[in-house]
Amino acid sequence: MSIRIGIYGYGNLGRGVACAIRQNPDTELVAVFTRRDPSTVKTDLSGVHVVSANDVADYADKIDVMILCGGSATDLPTQTPLLAAQFNVVDSFDNHANIPEHFAKVDAEASTNGKVALISAGWDPGMFSLNRVYAQAILPQGADYTFWGYGVSQGHSDAVRRIDGVLDARQYTRPVEDAVEAVRRGEQPTLTARQKHTRECYVVAAEGADLARIEREIVTMPNYFEPYDTTVHFITAEEMARDHSGIPHGGCVLRSGRTGVDGEHSHVIEYKLTLDSNPEFTASVLLAYARAVYRMARAGQSGCKTVLDVPPAMLSALDGDTLRRQVL
Amino acid sequence: MSIRIGIYGYGNLGRGVACAIRQNPDTELVAVFTRRDPSTVKTDLSGVHVVSANDVADYADKIDVMILCGGSATDLPTQTPLLAAQFNVVDSFDNHANIPEHFAKVDAEASTNGKVALISAGWDPGMFSLNRVYAQAILPQGADYTFWGYGVSQGHSDAVRRIDGVLDARQYTRPVEDAVEAVRRGEQPTLTARQKHTRECYVVAAEGADLARIEREIVTMPNYFEPYDTTVHFITAEEMARDHSGIPHGGCVLRSGRTGVDGEHSHVIEYKLTLDSNPEFTASVLLAYARAVYRMARAGQSGCKTVLDVPPAMLSALDGDTLRRQVL
């Protein structure tokens, strides 16, 4: 019997979950729920059943785990608690500062209604978080480093798009390779924002716009660009469509620590992701955690969980015996 | 109240656990157990209480978790089941092929006696294993790669030492960098043993020994060296002591997989360790899992576990709230 999955919200992430389900034979897609008119939702995948979000309650007994694919700014803060009252759920809530508040709200609904809710799955928060926890536990005397990129930052791209005269923009974040290498050598450097990442903007400007003014507004933008070395490239709409349609991302989490009688030995733990498609990889993580949520619910658990609460074996389609024989 | 730790066996690994305990204020070392005459066991660490292994039963109520630091060939197969009848235990059993048998024997004793036993902690098996499980679960369509080194292989060093005319030897395993880079680029190459690793031997020969014969016996040794490109360097005992006293190791686990409607996007997940001291790092992993074993035992669990059964949060000295606020 396969795990019956619902997808709530069908953008890049929801489509990624639908793709991932095709790779995992122990899961099946029951329906995609949308707040739009279902007849207007187009998909390049066959067999995707699109249903109005208004009818979600009809599916309470037909879905084992609902994967929420909305955004963290406005969708998930209300949707996850609401749906956790009716379904076991997984979300990718990624606003780090608001995780405790989101956790409390989701936990209240899930606990009251006997559901399992797993929040903040994905890669950061998500796989990066659990690698930070493992590495800190193993090497308590050390320093943590997280580098992002090479990849597209949606938030920074949006910030550039809001500038007067900008028609479209794409912002790439790059780690400073010298800084990464110093950490890999175990040097434990102290690094400023500027020493860790550079930012690169590709901008389509309106005809006749003042390019010098746009560039100045970008590189001096507080928080977003001012603390970094930022490069601005003006390109045509055609170049944007041709060269910048992908959504790559990734990065690495490193911990550098010391052991011994007097800290005489250095160790470096690195976890690195190189992703062609940020939403499809995130979706693949969400689906693996949906499998774990299904198992936790069947084992009688309830309440809000995070990736830190889930034993690795629970993510795998293989059973414990097989894992010990083949993978351990 | 701190977690009371016992160390059973005091070689490089046991000493590493004693060092790690000094870095983890929520743990304390109760005693080191040895099969030697306790008065002959020397340590460079202060406050280490050395006790005869014959008296271990006296400590049943004084120790929360016993960390077994013997070898996988002859010590652990008998010691872990025996001690799991009296203590919660952690071991680093690393003979991959025999894990299912070891698991069954340890599970029988631990379950019957209400103890928690965690076997095969360390880095491979251990951290490498759980990274394989995570990565396979996230990217079901892909290929796995494990590279070891740069580091000292104890088994290969011992094999060289058994050759007639060899007084001492140290064998270093190196990953072939071109192969690692091809995997990092997402190429999913098929690699032979020779294409993945090279082997480098430093040998102290007896005076007058036939060096050409020793070299030939090394490079043609089946399984150990014949499948690899092996380099042999003859050095003096002084050079051995000066340049090869460290026990570095490490390596990386990679998974390269594809997602999308038709596998159009490539992703690479890499977990990499660079370790100055193999035994001290392994010891640090063992102690982190001892914390988890302590918590599982207090929660009323029993039986044999592996790293795949342990939620990451259980390894951390921080509580769930703090982890969600600071690390997630």
XYZ file of C-alpha atoms in Angstrom:
656
model
C 0.000 0.000 0.000
C 1.546 3.284 -1.006
C 1.637 6.551 0.917
C -1.129 8.845 -0.356
C 0.250 12.358 -0.849
C -1.564 15.668 -1.339
C 0.174 18.802 -2.626
C -1.165 22.125 -1.353
C -0.058 24.919 -3.699
C 1.250 24.284 -7.186
C 4.163 26.517 -8.111
C 7.773 25.414 -8.735
C 7.895 23.576 -5.401
C 4.567 21.773 -5.832
C 5.546 20.694 -9.318
C 8.843 19.434 -7.880
C 6.963 17.276 -5.367
C 4.821 15.855 -8.186
C 8.044 14.953 -10.060
C 9.574 13.385 -6.929
C 6.504 11.192 -6.368
C 7.154 9.621 -9.788
C 10.609 8.559 -8.518
C 9.313 6.983 -5.294
C 7.120 3.942 -5.991
C 5.936 3.716 -2.367
C 4.189 7.111 -2.748
C 1.259 8.217 -4.913
C -0.174 11.642 -5.728
C -3.860 11.901 -4.809
C -4.479 15.527 -5.690
C -3.020 19.003 -6.039
C -4.950 21.719 -4.177
C -5.005 25.259 -5.512
C -6.603 28.546 -4.520
C -6.877 29.396 -8.213
C -9.652 28.119 -10.479
C -8.510 24.469 -10.952
C -9.277 24.620 -14.669
C -6.614 27.339 -15.098
C -3.810 25.282 -13.489
C -1.659 23.846 -16.253
C 0.877 21.086 -15.700
C 3.340 19.289 -17.954
C 2.907 16.130 -15.851
C 0.304 13.513 -16.736
C -2.254 12.252 -14.230
C -2.193 15.262 -11.897
C -5.657 15.754 -10.384
C -6.183 19.465 -9.590
C -8.773 20.336 -6.935
C -9.956 23.616 -5.437
C -8.462 24.377 -2.026
C -12.042 25.008 -0.874
C -12.723 21.269 -1.143
C -9.707 20.113 0.871
C -11.819 18.855 3.808
C -13.369 16.234 1.504
C -9.938 14.614 1.311
C -9.348 14.112 5.042
C -9.586 10.314 4.716
C -8.013 10.069 1.271
C -4.607 11.600 2.011
C -1.946 10.296 4.403
C 0.357 13.332 4.245
C -0.278 16.808 2.839
C 2.838 18.594 1.566
C 2.460 22.373 1.777
C 4.157 24.172 -1.083
C 3.284 27.799 -0.386
C 5.660 30.606 0.572
C 7.013 31.316 4.044
C 6.142 35.029 4.026
C 2.348 34.874 3.921
C 1.111 31.359 3.019
C 2.616 28.901 5.500
C 2.150 30.918 8.731
C -1.623 30.473 8.343
C -1.883 27.377 6.111
C 0.274 24.967 8.121
C -1.596 25.364 11.452
C -4.933 25.242 9.625
C -4.160 22.089 7.672
C -2.384 20.401 10.615
C -5.788 20.226 12.285
C -7.033 17.925 9.489
C -3.962 16.268 7.957
C -0.473 15.052 8.723
C 1.595 17.779 7.059
C 5.094 18.725 5.918
C 6.178 22.273 5.124
C 9.364 24.109 4.131
C 8.936 27.153 6.384
C 12.287 28.912 5.996
C 12.045 32.130 7.963
C 14.653 31.147 10.575
C 13.798 33.918 13.046
C 10.110 32.944 13.182
C 10.543 29.166 13.507
C 9.800 29.035 17.280
C 6.517 30.937 16.806
C 5.520 28.824 13.799
C 6.428 25.647 15.713
C 4.213 26.622 18.666
C 1.189 27.408 16.492
C 1.520 24.231 14.429
C 2.192 22.086 17.506
C -0.998 23.293 19.200
C -3.165 22.270 16.231
C -1.372 19.000 15.455
C -1.291 17.853 19.093
C -4.961 18.663 19.710
C -6.013 16.787 16.600
C -3.651 13.819 16.828
C -1.721 14.713 13.679
C 2.013 14.787 12.934
C 3.333 18.034 11.451
C 6.917 18.415 10.303
C 8.017 21.999 9.633
C 11.060 23.613 8.033
C 12.154 20.692 5.858
C 14.294 21.450 2.812
C 17.999 22.218 2.783
C 18.376 25.403 4.848
C 16.590 25.005 7.157
C 16.660 21.253 6.716
C 19.697 19.242 5.652
C 22.061 22.103 6.549
C 20.466 22.336 10.012
C 20.923 18.704 10.856
C 24.487 18.774 9.634
C 25.134 21.728 11.957
C 23.656 19.747 14.857
C 25.629 16.566 14.112
C 28.893 18.468 13.654
C 28.467 20.585 16.789
C 27.686 17.483 18.850
C 30.789 15.668 17.582
C 33.177 18.626 17.783
C 31.990 20.814 20.672
C 35.151 22.950 20.526
C 35.015 24.519 17.104
C 33.471 27.036 14.749
C 30.589 26.809 12.249
C 30.528 28.212 8.743
C 27.669 28.259 6.238
C 28.298 29.402 2.663
C 25.494 29.744 0.113
C 25.765 29.486 -3.648
C 26.614 29.449 -6.416
C 22.887 30.083 -6.848
C 19.880 32.313 -7.357
C 18.587 34.232 -4.340
C 14.878 34.900 -4.827
C 14.746 37.581 -2.132
C 17.650 39.543 -3.584
C 16.297 39.208 -7.139
C 12.959 40.610 -5.925
C 14.703 43.512 -4.185
C 16.385 44.536 -7.443
C 13.104 44.211 -9.364
C 11.504 46.784 -7.065
C 13.964 49.487 -8.225
C 12.481 52.091 -10.550
C 13.406 51.357 -14.183
C 14.141 47.644 -13.630
C 11.993 45.294 -15.736
C 13.558 42.020 -14.594
C 16.497 40.894 -12.472
C 18.310 37.801 -11.320
C 20.731 37.793 -8.388
C 23.396 35.115 -7.943
C 25.137 34.572 -4.625
C 28.692 33.211 -4.744
C 30.825 32.037 -1.847
C 34.303 33.587 -1.752
C 36.462 30.568 -2.630
C 39.507 31.778 -0.665
C 37.375 31.952 2.475
C 35.947 28.443 1.921
C 39.459 27.099 1.359
C 40.760 28.712 4.559
C 37.962 27.031 6.513
C 38.689 23.703 4.812
C 42.311 23.995 5.936
C 41.075 24.236 9.543
C 42.126 27.851 10.038
C 38.870 28.927 11.768
C 38.996 32.481 10.358
C 36.681 35.267 11.526
C 34.846 36.409 8.391
C 32.695 39.453 7.653
C 29.696 39.234 5.312
C 31.872 40.745 2.541
C 34.587 38.151 3.066
C 32.132 35.249 2.765
C 29.955 36.022 -0.260
C 29.843 38.147 -3.402
C 26.660 39.117 -5.234
C 26.143 39.296 -8.963
C 23.063 40.949 -10.546
C 21.746 40.535 -14.076
C 19.322 43.346 -14.837
C 16.945 44.117 -17.721
C 16.373 47.899 -17.613
C 13.536 49.867 -19.162
C 14.418 51.729 -22.361
C 16.028 55.047 -21.536
C 16.443 54.255 -17.838
C 19.427 55.799 -16.031
C 21.692 52.746 -15.728
C 24.228 54.478 -13.488
C 21.453 55.371 -11.050
C 20.075 51.809 -11.050
C 23.536 50.340 -10.408
C 24.108 52.827 -7.581
C 20.753 52.001 -6.003
C 21.601 48.295 -6.104
C 25.121 48.360 -4.682
C 24.212 50.786 -1.885
C 21.016 48.995 -0.804
C 21.315 48.418 2.966
C 21.417 44.788 4.218
C 20.786 43.353 0.757
C 23.860 44.605 -1.139
C 25.762 47.273 0.766
C 27.629 44.763 2.999
C 28.874 42.830 -0.064
C 30.947 43.322 -3.182
C 28.245 43.465 -5.820
C 28.614 43.334 -9.605
C 25.815 44.582 -11.887
C 25.406 43.438 -15.502
C 22.777 44.997 -17.776
C 21.408 42.489 -20.271
C 18.516 42.238 -22.723
C 15.222 40.446 -22.042
C 16.307 37.849 -24.611
C 19.578 37.200 -22.783
C 17.675 36.899 -19.511
C 15.331 34.288 -20.997
C 18.170 32.407 -22.698
C 20.847 32.390 -19.987
C 19.056 32.806 -16.661
C 15.961 30.619 -16.651
C 17.462 27.992 -14.319
C 17.151 28.051 -10.541
C 20.439 26.542 -9.384
C 21.545 26.830 -5.773
C 23.518 25.047 -3.084
C 26.251 25.789 -0.621
C 28.129 24.167 2.175
C 28.089 23.823 5.929
C 31.465 23.374 7.576
C 32.554 22.818 11.126
C 36.169 23.060 12.086
C 37.044 21.734 15.528
C 39.900 20.502 17.656
C 40.423 17.418 19.841
C 43.169 15.899 21.968
C 44.725 16.566 25.333
C 45.323 20.184 24.439
C 43.399 20.658 21.167
C 46.429 19.458 19.198
C 44.397 17.815 16.418
C 42.223 19.634 13.896
C 39.203 18.186 12.094
C 36.938 19.580 9.383
C 33.433 18.295 8.637
C 31.878 19.552 5.405
C 28.407 19.020 3.918
C 28.047 20.411 0.418
C 25.127 20.664 -1.997
C 25.391 21.476 -5.701
C 21.858 21.770 -7.063
C 20.677 22.348 -10.620
C 17.162 23.038 -9.377
C 16.575 24.478 -5.924
C 12.787 23.798 -5.910
C 13.109 20.210 -7.175
C 15.755 19.335 -4.591
C 13.728 20.957 -1.801
C 10.673 19.024 -3.031
C 12.654 15.773 -2.885
C 13.574 16.487 0.742
C 9.917 17.258 1.556
C 8.779 13.953 0.086
C 11.385 11.946 2.023
C 10.150 13.601 5.224
C 6.534 12.895 4.212
C 7.485 9.196 4.339
C 8.816 9.706 7.878
C 5.688 11.644 8.911
C 3.497 8.827 7.618
C 5.454 6.334 9.732
C 5.441 8.510 12.850
C 1.666 8.971 12.527
C 1.131 5.224 12.153
C 3.292 4.678 15.238
C 0.818 6.831 17.184
C 2.916 9.983 17.470
C 1.474 13.482 17.170
C 2.520 17.124 17.420
C 5.031 19.319 15.630
C 8.430 17.915 14.637
C 11.469 19.155 12.758
C 14.181 17.315 10.833
C 16.143 17.189 14.109
C 13.543 14.839 15.611
C 13.540 12.227 12.843
C 15.817 9.144 12.832
C 17.559 8.862 9.426
C 16.168 5.351 8.819
C 12.620 6.755 8.802
C 13.349 8.613 5.538
C 14.336 5.508 3.646
C 12.040 3.251 1.627
C 14.251 0.345 2.795
C 13.617 -1.464 6.083
C 16.033 -1.611 9.008
C 17.438 -5.046 8.166
C 18.196 -4.049 4.590
C 19.751 -0.754 5.661
C 22.043 -2.502 8.143
C 23.040 -5.079 5.541
C 23.502 -2.774 2.554
C 24.077 0.807 3.641
C 25.434 0.933 7.192
C 23.584 15.717 36.780
C 26.152 14.570 34.279
C 26.199 11.381 32.230
C 28.491 8.830 33.900
C 30.728 7.201 31.294
C 32.880 4.075 31.489
C 35.592 3.266 28.945
C 36.227 -0.419 28.272
C 39.662 -0.832 26.682
C 42.323 1.850 26.774
C 44.240 2.159 23.505
C 44.155 5.099 21.087
C 40.365 5.022 20.930
C 39.820 4.798 24.691
C 42.247 7.650 25.252
C 40.305 9.625 22.618
C 37.068 9.117 24.540
C 38.762 10.299 27.735
C 39.866 13.455 25.882
C 36.365 14.004 24.445
C 34.778 13.762 27.903
C 36.896 16.772 28.955
C 35.228 18.766 26.137
C 31.661 17.806 27.104
C 30.696 19.210 30.524
C 27.512 17.132 30.671
C 29.602 13.940 30.772
C 32.050 12.564 33.345
C 34.532 9.699 33.256
C 33.915 7.193 36.052
C 36.555 4.611 35.179
C 38.644 2.989 32.473
C 38.460 -0.815 32.429
C 41.440 -2.826 31.241
C 42.312 -6.502 30.890
C 45.910 -5.600 31.695
C 47.190 -5.091 35.229
C 45.694 -1.651 36.023
C 48.959 -0.498 37.585
C 50.707 -0.891 34.201
C 48.259 1.330 32.308
C 49.832 4.730 31.840
C 47.915 7.808 30.764
C 48.890 11.399 30.043
C 45.466 12.543 31.259
C 44.880 13.504 34.875
C 42.122 11.976 36.969
C 41.694 8.775 34.983
C 40.692 5.939 37.326
C 41.940 2.608 35.916
C 40.136 -0.559 37.041
C 40.564 -4.244 36.188
C 38.030 -5.548 33.665
C 37.401 -8.364 36.153
C 35.703 -5.870 38.476
C 33.360 -4.359 35.879
C 30.207 -5.856 37.477
C 30.825 -3.717 40.575
C 30.131 -0.674 38.422
C 26.672 -1.666 37.153
C 24.989 1.124 39.149
C 27.791 3.640 38.820
C 27.923 3.969 35.030
C 25.182 5.235 32.720
C 26.862 4.283 29.438
C 29.872 2.050 28.786
C 31.868 2.937 25.662
C 33.640 -0.121 24.245
C 37.009 0.729 22.738
C 38.284 -2.696 21.676
C 38.883 -3.943 18.142
C 36.274 -5.298 15.755
C 38.201 -8.459 14.865
C 38.266 -10.255 18.192
C 37.224 -7.920 21.061
C 33.815 -6.470 20.220
C 32.093 -9.622 18.886
C 32.230 -11.076 22.403
C 32.550 -7.953 24.591
C 29.559 -5.979 23.290
C 26.927 -8.716 23.842
C 28.466 -9.549 27.233
C 28.501 -5.973 28.485
C 25.100 -5.132 26.950
C 23.594 -7.508 29.508
C 24.824 -5.232 32.323
C 25.236 -1.747 30.833
C 23.932 0.603 28.205
C 26.748 0.425 25.654
C 28.183 2.060 22.539
C 30.688 0.387 20.240
C 32.450 1.144 16.943
C 32.102 -2.303 15.364
C 33.305 -1.676 11.804
C 33.293 -5.033 10.050
C 30.498 -4.125 7.589
C 29.825 -7.702 6.437
C 29.250 -8.962 9.994
C 27.014 -6.124 11.229
C 23.722 -8.101 10.929
C 25.151 -10.973 13.023
C 26.632 -8.605 15.607
C 23.361 -6.662 15.744
C 21.346 -9.847 16.426
C 23.645 -11.012 19.226
C 23.766 -7.601 20.906
C 20.027 -7.066 20.485
C 19.222 -10.352 22.228
C 21.253 -9.396 25.326
C 20.218 -5.748 25.453
C 16.504 -6.491 24.953
C 16.424 -9.251 27.553
C 18.136 -7.053 30.105
C 16.379 -3.763 29.360
C 19.512 -2.003 28.129
C 20.170 0.204 25.101
C 23.111 -0.816 22.914
C 24.261 1.270 19.968
C 26.671 -0.482 17.615
C 28.845 0.637 14.697
C 29.186 4.308 15.639
C 32.171 6.216 14.263
C 32.548 7.593 10.763
C 32.422 4.539 8.469
C 30.244 2.867 9.570
C 28.697 5.841 11.306
C 28.534 9.349 9.895
C 29.215 8.088 6.356
C 26.390 5.542 6.705
C 23.785 8.048 7.731
C 24.835 10.392 4.965
C 24.366 7.536 2.489
C 20.866 6.916 3.881
C 19.849 10.585 3.815
C 21.188 11.099 0.287
C 19.601 7.931 -1.125
C 16.247 8.862 0.399
C 16.363 12.362 -1.111
C 17.694 11.350 -4.533
C 16.363 7.842 -5.258
C 17.575 7.979 -8.866
C 21.323 8.296 -8.561
C 24.649 6.722 -7.749
C 26.703 6.514 -4.544
C 30.426 7.032 -4.180
C 32.624 6.641 -1.114
C 36.259 7.729 -1.218
C 38.647 7.176 1.685
C 41.736 9.165 2.561
C 44.081 10.849 2.563
C 44.798 8.679 5.578
C 46.421 5.729 7.304
C 44.838 2.315 6.768
C 45.627 0.145 9.774
C 44.714 -3.102 7.983
C 46.958 -2.384 5.007
C 49.819 -1.248 7.250
C 49.537 -4.524 9.176
C 49.538 -6.538 5.926
C 52.841 -4.951 4.892
C 54.339 -5.526 8.346
C 53.724 -9.268 7.983
C 56.085 -9.463 4.967
C 59.444 -11.081 5.707
C 62.157 -8.471 6.170
C 59.762 -5.611 7.056
C 60.358 -4.055 10.478
C 57.685 -1.364 10.299
C 55.257 0.028 7.730
C 52.659 2.720 7.257
C 50.143 2.634 4.402
C 48.350 5.764 3.196
C 45.203 5.573 1.079
C 44.564 8.462 -1.327
C 41.444 9.134 -3.375
C 42.155 9.761 -7.068
C 41.314 13.472 -7.338
C 40.226 13.283 -10.996
C 37.650 10.652 -10.065
C 36.334 12.711 -7.143
C 36.075 15.773 -9.392
C 34.160 13.829 -12.072
C 31.645 12.724 -9.433
C 31.379 16.298 -8.115
C 30.529 17.468 -11.652
C 27.591 15.033 -11.636
C 29.017 12.705 -14.283
C 28.129 9.462 -12.430
C 31.176 7.572 -13.748
C 31.652 3.810 -13.318
C 34.925 3.439 -11.432
C 37.170 0.451 -10.759
C 39.080 0.104 -7.493
C 42.207 1.359 -9.315
C 40.391 4.431 -10.615
C 39.177 5.413 -7.147
C 42.181 5.064 -4.834
C 45.960 4.866 -4.854
C 48.068 3.325 -2.092
C 51.356 4.584 -0.731
C 53.578 2.504 1.566
C 56.410 3.704 3.797
C 58.530 0.736 4.824
C 61.409 0.227 7.271
C 63.275 -2.874 6.061
C 65.643 -5.080 8.028
C 69.345 -4.555 7.280
C 70.331 -6.523 4.212
C 66.756 -7.382 3.244
C 65.981 -7.767 -0.475
C 64.128 -4.513 -1.132
C 63.087 -5.471 -4.665
C 61.482 -8.655 -3.328
C 59.656 -6.757 -0.554
C 58.339 -4.191 -3.033
C 57.184 -6.967 -5.376
C 55.425 -8.802 -2.547
C 53.601 -5.607 -1.597
C 52.394 -4.463 -5.012
C 51.258 -7.971 -6.050
C 49.429 -8.784 -2.794
C 45.902 -9.901 -3.790
C 42.947 -7.765 -2.581
C 45.186 -5.491 -0.502
C 47.423 -3.970 -3.195
C 47.164 -5.780 -6.521
C 43.917 -3.990 -7.574
C 45.545 -0.552 -6.968
C 48.445 1.560 -8.160
C 50.802 1.231 -5.222
C 53.961 3.192 -4.490
C 56.584 1.864 -2.058
C 59.105 4.100 -0.258
C 61.864 2.622 1.903
C 62.717 4.861 4.838
C 64.707 4.655 8.066
C 63.226 3.955 11.493
C 64.094 7.565 12.393
C 62.162 8.907 9.399
C 59.220 6.693 10.325
C 59.165 8.059 13.869
C 59.639 11.657 12.719
C 57.265 11.837 9.720
C 54.650 9.137 10.210
C 53.546 9.128 13.829
C 50.170 10.755 13.106
C 46.968 8.848 12.363
C 45.158 11.141 9.911
C 42.202 9.888 7.905
C 38.965 10.993 6.316
C 37.236 10.772 2.999
C 33.970 11.684 1.383
C 30.583 10.221 0.589
C 28.920 11.577 -2.528
C 25.578 10.939 -4.133
C 24.848 12.220 -7.584
C 21.217 12.092 -8.645
C 18.721 13.530 -11.106
C 15.248 15.061 -10.722
C 12.616 16.644 -12.948
C 10.058 15.466 -15.458
C 12.703 13.520 -17.338
C 15.757 13.646 -15.071
C 16.804 16.968 -16.607
C 18.346 18.357 -13.411
C 21.471 17.045 -11.709
C 22.294 17.331 -8.007
C 25.347 16.365 -5.976
C 25.358 15.817 -2.211
C 28.785 15.547 -0.582
C 29.825 14.805 2.996
C 33.527 15.170 3.596
C 35.758 14.554 6.602
C 39.348 15.746 6.986
C 40.695 14.317 10.231
C 44.057 14.875 11.914
C 43.378 11.981 14.285
C 41.183 9.092 13.237
C 40.839 7.617 16.768
C 40.079 10.962 18.435
C 37.390 11.819 15.893
C 35.852 8.341 16.175
C 35.939 8.717 19.962
C 34.116 12.048 19.690
C 31.360 10.384 17.643
C 31.108 7.570 20.212
C 30.669 10.040 23.052
C 27.949 11.994 21.203
C 26.072 8.713 20.684
C 26.607 7.815 24.353
C 24.582 10.950 25.160
C 21.802 9.681 22.872
C 21.946 6.186 24.409
C 21.624 7.694 27.884
C 18.508 9.582 26.783
C 16.961 6.588 24.994
C 17.516 4.441 28.098
C 15.899 7.070 30.334
C 12.955 7.205 27.920
C 12.427 3.492 28.557
C 13.796 2.148 25.279
C 15.870 -1.006 25.028
C 17.534 -3.240 22.449
C 20.184 -2.734 19.797
C 20.275 0.497 17.769
C 22.494 1.994 15.115
C 23.158 5.602 14.120
C 20.270 5.237 11.639
C 17.784 4.935 14.522
C 18.805 8.068 16.417
C 17.201 11.495 15.864
C 19.955 14.130 15.377
C 18.667 16.242 18.293
C 19.451 13.386 20.710
C 23.191 13.877 20.096
C 23.193 17.497 21.132
C 23.769 18.857 24.619
C 21.249 21.599 23.741
C 17.494 21.125 24.248
C 14.895 21.168 21.469
C 13.816 24.782 22.031
C 17.382 26.037 21.870
C 18.175 23.961 18.777
C 15.114 25.315 16.947
C 15.990 28.875 17.945
C 19.741 28.758 17.291
C 20.657 25.970 14.906
C 17.661 24.985 12.757
